[in-house]
Amino acid sequence: MAINQKLTKRSDDFAKWYNELILKSELADYSPVRGCMIILPLGYALWENVQRLMDQEFKKTQVENVYFPALIPLSLLQKEAEHVEGFSPQLAVVTHGGGKELAEPLVIRPTSETIIWQYYADRLQSYRQLPLLINQWCNVMRWEMRTRLFLRTTEFLWQEGHTAHATPAEAEERALMMLGVYRKVLEEYMAIPCYQGVKSSQEKFAGAENSYSLEVMVQDFKAVQAATSHNFGQRFSKAFGVTFLNEQDERQHVYTTSWGSSTRLIGTLVMVHADDRGLVLPPRIARTQIVIVPISDSENRKRVFDAAGKLENTLREQGYTVKADYRDIKPVHKFYDWELRGVPLRIEIGLKEVTAEEATLVQRDTGKKMTVRQAELSELIPGIFEEMQRRMFERALQFRDEHTYVVNSFKEFREVLEEKKGFLRAHWCGSNSCENDIKSETEATIRTIPFDSEPETGECVYCGKPSGRRVLFAKAY
RNA sequence: CGGGGCGUGGCCUAGUCCGGUAAGGCGCUCGCUUUGGGAGCGAGAGAUCACUGGUUCGAAUCCAGUCGCCCCGACCA
């Protein structure tokens, strides 16, 4: 029970605030294994909502769900050199089974490209079977040196989509299409504004030809990569021999993509919207959209509770997720409790309201309080939620834009990063060495080369060589 | 793997310097009074003081070692 607990302020200690918030709001808890977490009902409900919305969007693009095993023979992983090199430091390996040492070690999947393309190598034969569009919802493990609840855990839940195409253009189109799906879910449902763009060659996924990502600014001005989409070209199909006969009766390797998003989204949601009172959840993603708090003395309890119950049923019939809180504790405890848990709308109903057939509404994001006639609720609430959803997005967007700076020299780069933090739009010559030097000197990395970055001649902020466009730098989680 | 912090009822902490057989607050259970921004009184349950070894008549406390967790950095979604 998270009653009577005060939260560290964001401005005092952001990391502490974040951890306390996750634990106190009961999104998740620590587990016996370092880096693994227990996702509690509230956290899991948010994940289920993300899952449901995303799954619908995937299916609209003809993607079907599958399930591949969690255990992958080590040798399979080793077939794509760059891929295994990228992942080997992070692998969890099973060496024993049934009390005996295994002939071949099995890795717990860090991602499933290898086992999937190994399988389809023999199944794909004709262009008529393409495109292959599959996705799976599962857990993966990547051994992390440093973990953080939701944002980086050793085991996490995610979806990984995998597609195979007959042409490079189709693969590219699919990689971008799925990035668009992620963007829609983040912006429209989670109220999280995203920068979208392509990763620099050093930041891209192990084995990918091109990686795209959504980059989000959270309240301590750092960047979170919220979702990624990769075009692998023929790298995996060549490593695993995934070929088909095209319309000209020619044997050809397929072009593959993969795209993923994870429970990290929950951490991002928290870091973008939550405040010093607790979670702030957008109405479209909240587990409980409306909480009803009856307020009464013992004399009028039945009357008030009955009215609250009636309201609860009405609102539920209208399709909202509603919780009426009949616990025998002071109303003010319930206020703090549900604020901590981020419920978008609270309806207070006491003798006053019952008598006047009114209801008092309090909006979580602004704290705005208003008293309205109960009869008006059904037409008012959709507007309140729509406005809240829009307001939360706009607020996050404004925050992000206010902390995104255009810088033109390395001196300015360092100063702004040091003093103002946030994202930096700067020219970059495209060389790995400048990227690396900037990283080692400032901790900032190229988060993305944004799609909306207009061509613009300039000089690399580090070496002064010509550059054709600005890229986005930031310190990242 | 480096740097820092911390392990004492479910939670937060005092007690550790200076050894004497575990204390307070919160929460929990029961009863009564309360209920519009963190209520009150009464009764009660709940602890191998992270672990192992040592010193001692006696260890939460001293000594040695081990383990675990969190935070900050290097690796990564």
mmCIF file of C-alpha atoms in Angstrom, chain A residues 4 36 46 51 62 117 127 224 256 265 274 283-284 296 314 351 371-372 403 420 422-423 432 435 438 456 459:
data_model
loop_
_atom_site.group_PDB
_atom_site.id
_atom_site.type_symbol
_atom_site.label_atom_id
_atom_site.label_comp_id
_atom_site.label_asym_id
_atom_site.label_seq_id
_atom_site.Cartn_x
_atom_site.Cartn_y
_atom_site.Cartn_z
ATOM 1 C CA ASN A 4 1.629 8.112 3.275
ATOM 2 C CA CYS A 36 15.520 -8.623 -13.836
ATOM 3 C CA LEU A 46 0.167 -0.483 -19.501
ATOM 4 C CA GLN A 51 0.637 -4.370 -27.031
ATOM 5 C CA GLN A 62 -0.843 -7.755 -42.985
ATOM 6 C CA TRP A 117 15.932 -17.139 -40.974
ATOM 7 C CA TYR A 127 8.309 -15.152 -55.026
ATOM 8 C CA VAL A 224 15.660 7.474 -25.112
ATOM 9 C CA THR A 256 14.908 -8.766 -44.763
ATOM 10 C CA LEU A 265 8.301 2.244 -23.658
ATOM 11 C CA ALA A 274 5.167 11.878 -14.670
ATOM 12 C CA PRO A 283 -6.237 8.742 -21.113
ATOM 13 C CA ARG A 284 -5.720 6.557 -24.163
ATOM 14 C CA SER A 296 -19.222 10.717 3.186
ATOM 15 C CA THR A 314 -23.036 4.367 -16.121
ATOM 16 C CA LEU A 351 -23.329 14.518 -0.059
ATOM 17 C CA THR A 371 -17.994 20.843 -10.607
ATOM 18 C CA VAL A 372 -20.510 19.815 -13.221
ATOM 19 C CA HIS A 403 15.530 22.125 -25.051
ATOM 20 C CA LYS A 420 21.349 23.770 -20.702
ATOM 21 C CA GLY A 422 19.050 18.752 -24.034
ATOM 22 C CA PHE A 423 19.369 17.914 -27.718
ATOM 23 C CA ASN A 432 33.440 7.833 -37.393
ATOM 24 C CA GLU A 435 31.582 10.938 -33.866
ATOM 25 C CA ILE A 438 32.690 14.007 -29.641
ATOM 26 C CA GLU A 456 22.005 22.799 -45.387
ATOM 27 C CA GLU A 459 30.982 22.767 -41.325
#
